[in-house]
mmCIF file of C-alpha atoms in Angstrom:
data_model
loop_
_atom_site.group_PDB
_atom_site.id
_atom_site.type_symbol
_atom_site.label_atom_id
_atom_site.label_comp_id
_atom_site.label_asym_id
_atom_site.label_seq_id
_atom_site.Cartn_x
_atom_site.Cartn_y
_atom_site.Cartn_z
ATOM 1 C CA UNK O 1 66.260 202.989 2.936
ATOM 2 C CA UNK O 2 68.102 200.063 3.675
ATOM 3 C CA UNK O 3 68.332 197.493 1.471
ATOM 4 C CA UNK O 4 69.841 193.604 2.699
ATOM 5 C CA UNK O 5 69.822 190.275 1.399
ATOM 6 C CA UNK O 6 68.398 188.264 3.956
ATOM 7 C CA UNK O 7 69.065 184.392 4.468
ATOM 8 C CA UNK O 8 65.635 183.707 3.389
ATOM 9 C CA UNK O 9 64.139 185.390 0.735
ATOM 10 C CA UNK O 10 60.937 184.693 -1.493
ATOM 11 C CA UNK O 11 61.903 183.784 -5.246
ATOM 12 C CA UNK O 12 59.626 186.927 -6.286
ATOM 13 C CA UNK O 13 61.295 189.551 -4.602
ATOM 14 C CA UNK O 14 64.046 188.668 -6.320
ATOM 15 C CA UNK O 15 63.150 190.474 -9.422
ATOM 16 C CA UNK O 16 62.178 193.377 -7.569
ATOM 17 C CA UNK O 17 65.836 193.265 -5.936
ATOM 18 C CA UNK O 18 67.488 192.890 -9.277
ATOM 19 C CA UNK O 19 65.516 196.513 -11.046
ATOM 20 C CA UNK O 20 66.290 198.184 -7.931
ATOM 21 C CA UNK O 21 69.635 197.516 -8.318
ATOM 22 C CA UNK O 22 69.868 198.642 -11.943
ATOM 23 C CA UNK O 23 67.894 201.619 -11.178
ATOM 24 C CA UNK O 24 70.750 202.679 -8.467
ATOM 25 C CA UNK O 25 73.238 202.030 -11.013
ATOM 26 C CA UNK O 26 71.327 203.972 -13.195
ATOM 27 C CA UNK O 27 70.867 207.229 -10.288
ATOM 28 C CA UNK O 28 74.192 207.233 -9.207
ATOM 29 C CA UNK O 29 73.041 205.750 -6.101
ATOM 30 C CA UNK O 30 74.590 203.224 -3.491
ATOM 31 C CA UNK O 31 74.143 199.874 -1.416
ATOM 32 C CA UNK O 32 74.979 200.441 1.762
ATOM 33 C CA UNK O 33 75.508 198.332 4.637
ATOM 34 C CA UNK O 34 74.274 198.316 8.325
ATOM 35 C CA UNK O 35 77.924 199.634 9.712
ATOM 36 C CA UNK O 36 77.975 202.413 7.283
ATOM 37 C CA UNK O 37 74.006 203.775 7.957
ATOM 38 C CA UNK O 38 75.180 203.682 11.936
ATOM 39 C CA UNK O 39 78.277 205.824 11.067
ATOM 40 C CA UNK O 40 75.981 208.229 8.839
ATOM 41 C CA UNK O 41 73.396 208.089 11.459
ATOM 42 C CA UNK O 42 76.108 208.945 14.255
ATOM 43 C CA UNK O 43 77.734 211.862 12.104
ATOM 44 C CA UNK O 44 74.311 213.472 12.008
ATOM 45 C CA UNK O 45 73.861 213.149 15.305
ATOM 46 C CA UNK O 46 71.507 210.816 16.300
ATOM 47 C CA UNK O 47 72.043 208.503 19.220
ATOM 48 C CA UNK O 48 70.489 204.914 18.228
ATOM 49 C CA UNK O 49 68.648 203.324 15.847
ATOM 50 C CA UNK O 50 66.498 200.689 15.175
ATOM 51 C CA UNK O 51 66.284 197.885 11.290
ATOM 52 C CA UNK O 52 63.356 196.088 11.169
ATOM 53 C CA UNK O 53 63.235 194.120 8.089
ATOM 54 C CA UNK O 54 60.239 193.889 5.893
ATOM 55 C CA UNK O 55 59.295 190.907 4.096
ATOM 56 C CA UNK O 56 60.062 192.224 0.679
ATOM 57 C CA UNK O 57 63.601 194.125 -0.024
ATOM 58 C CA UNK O 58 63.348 197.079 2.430
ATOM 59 C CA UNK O 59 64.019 197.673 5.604
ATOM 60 C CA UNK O 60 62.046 200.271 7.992
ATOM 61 C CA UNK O 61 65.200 202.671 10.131
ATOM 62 C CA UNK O 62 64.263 204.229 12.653
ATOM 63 C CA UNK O 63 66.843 206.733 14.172
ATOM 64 C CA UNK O 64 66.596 208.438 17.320
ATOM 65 C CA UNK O 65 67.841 211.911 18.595
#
């Protein structure tokens, strides 16, 4: 999952964005950004990908082989 902070965002996502955010400090887990995910995504071996944003927090990836 990739999680942004687009230019634009509805006032009531941002709740959602702030307990997701505790809940990864909470899980040991970790914001990442686009440049990292394409590194991850090239160390495993895929060849592209594709971020289509969603209109909430998320982000759909698609990675290709």
């Amino acid at each position: 999952m990739v999680v942004g902070y687009p230019v634009t965002q509805p006032n009531h996502s941002k709740e959602a964005q702030v307990l997701l955010d505790i809940y990864m400090m909470g899980s040991d887990g970790m914001e990442r950004e686009e440049n990292e995910w394409s590194l991850i995504f090239s160390e495993a071996g895929f060849s592209d990908y594709k971020i289509t944003p969603t209109n909430g927090i998320r982000s759909i990836i698609e990675v290709y082989p």
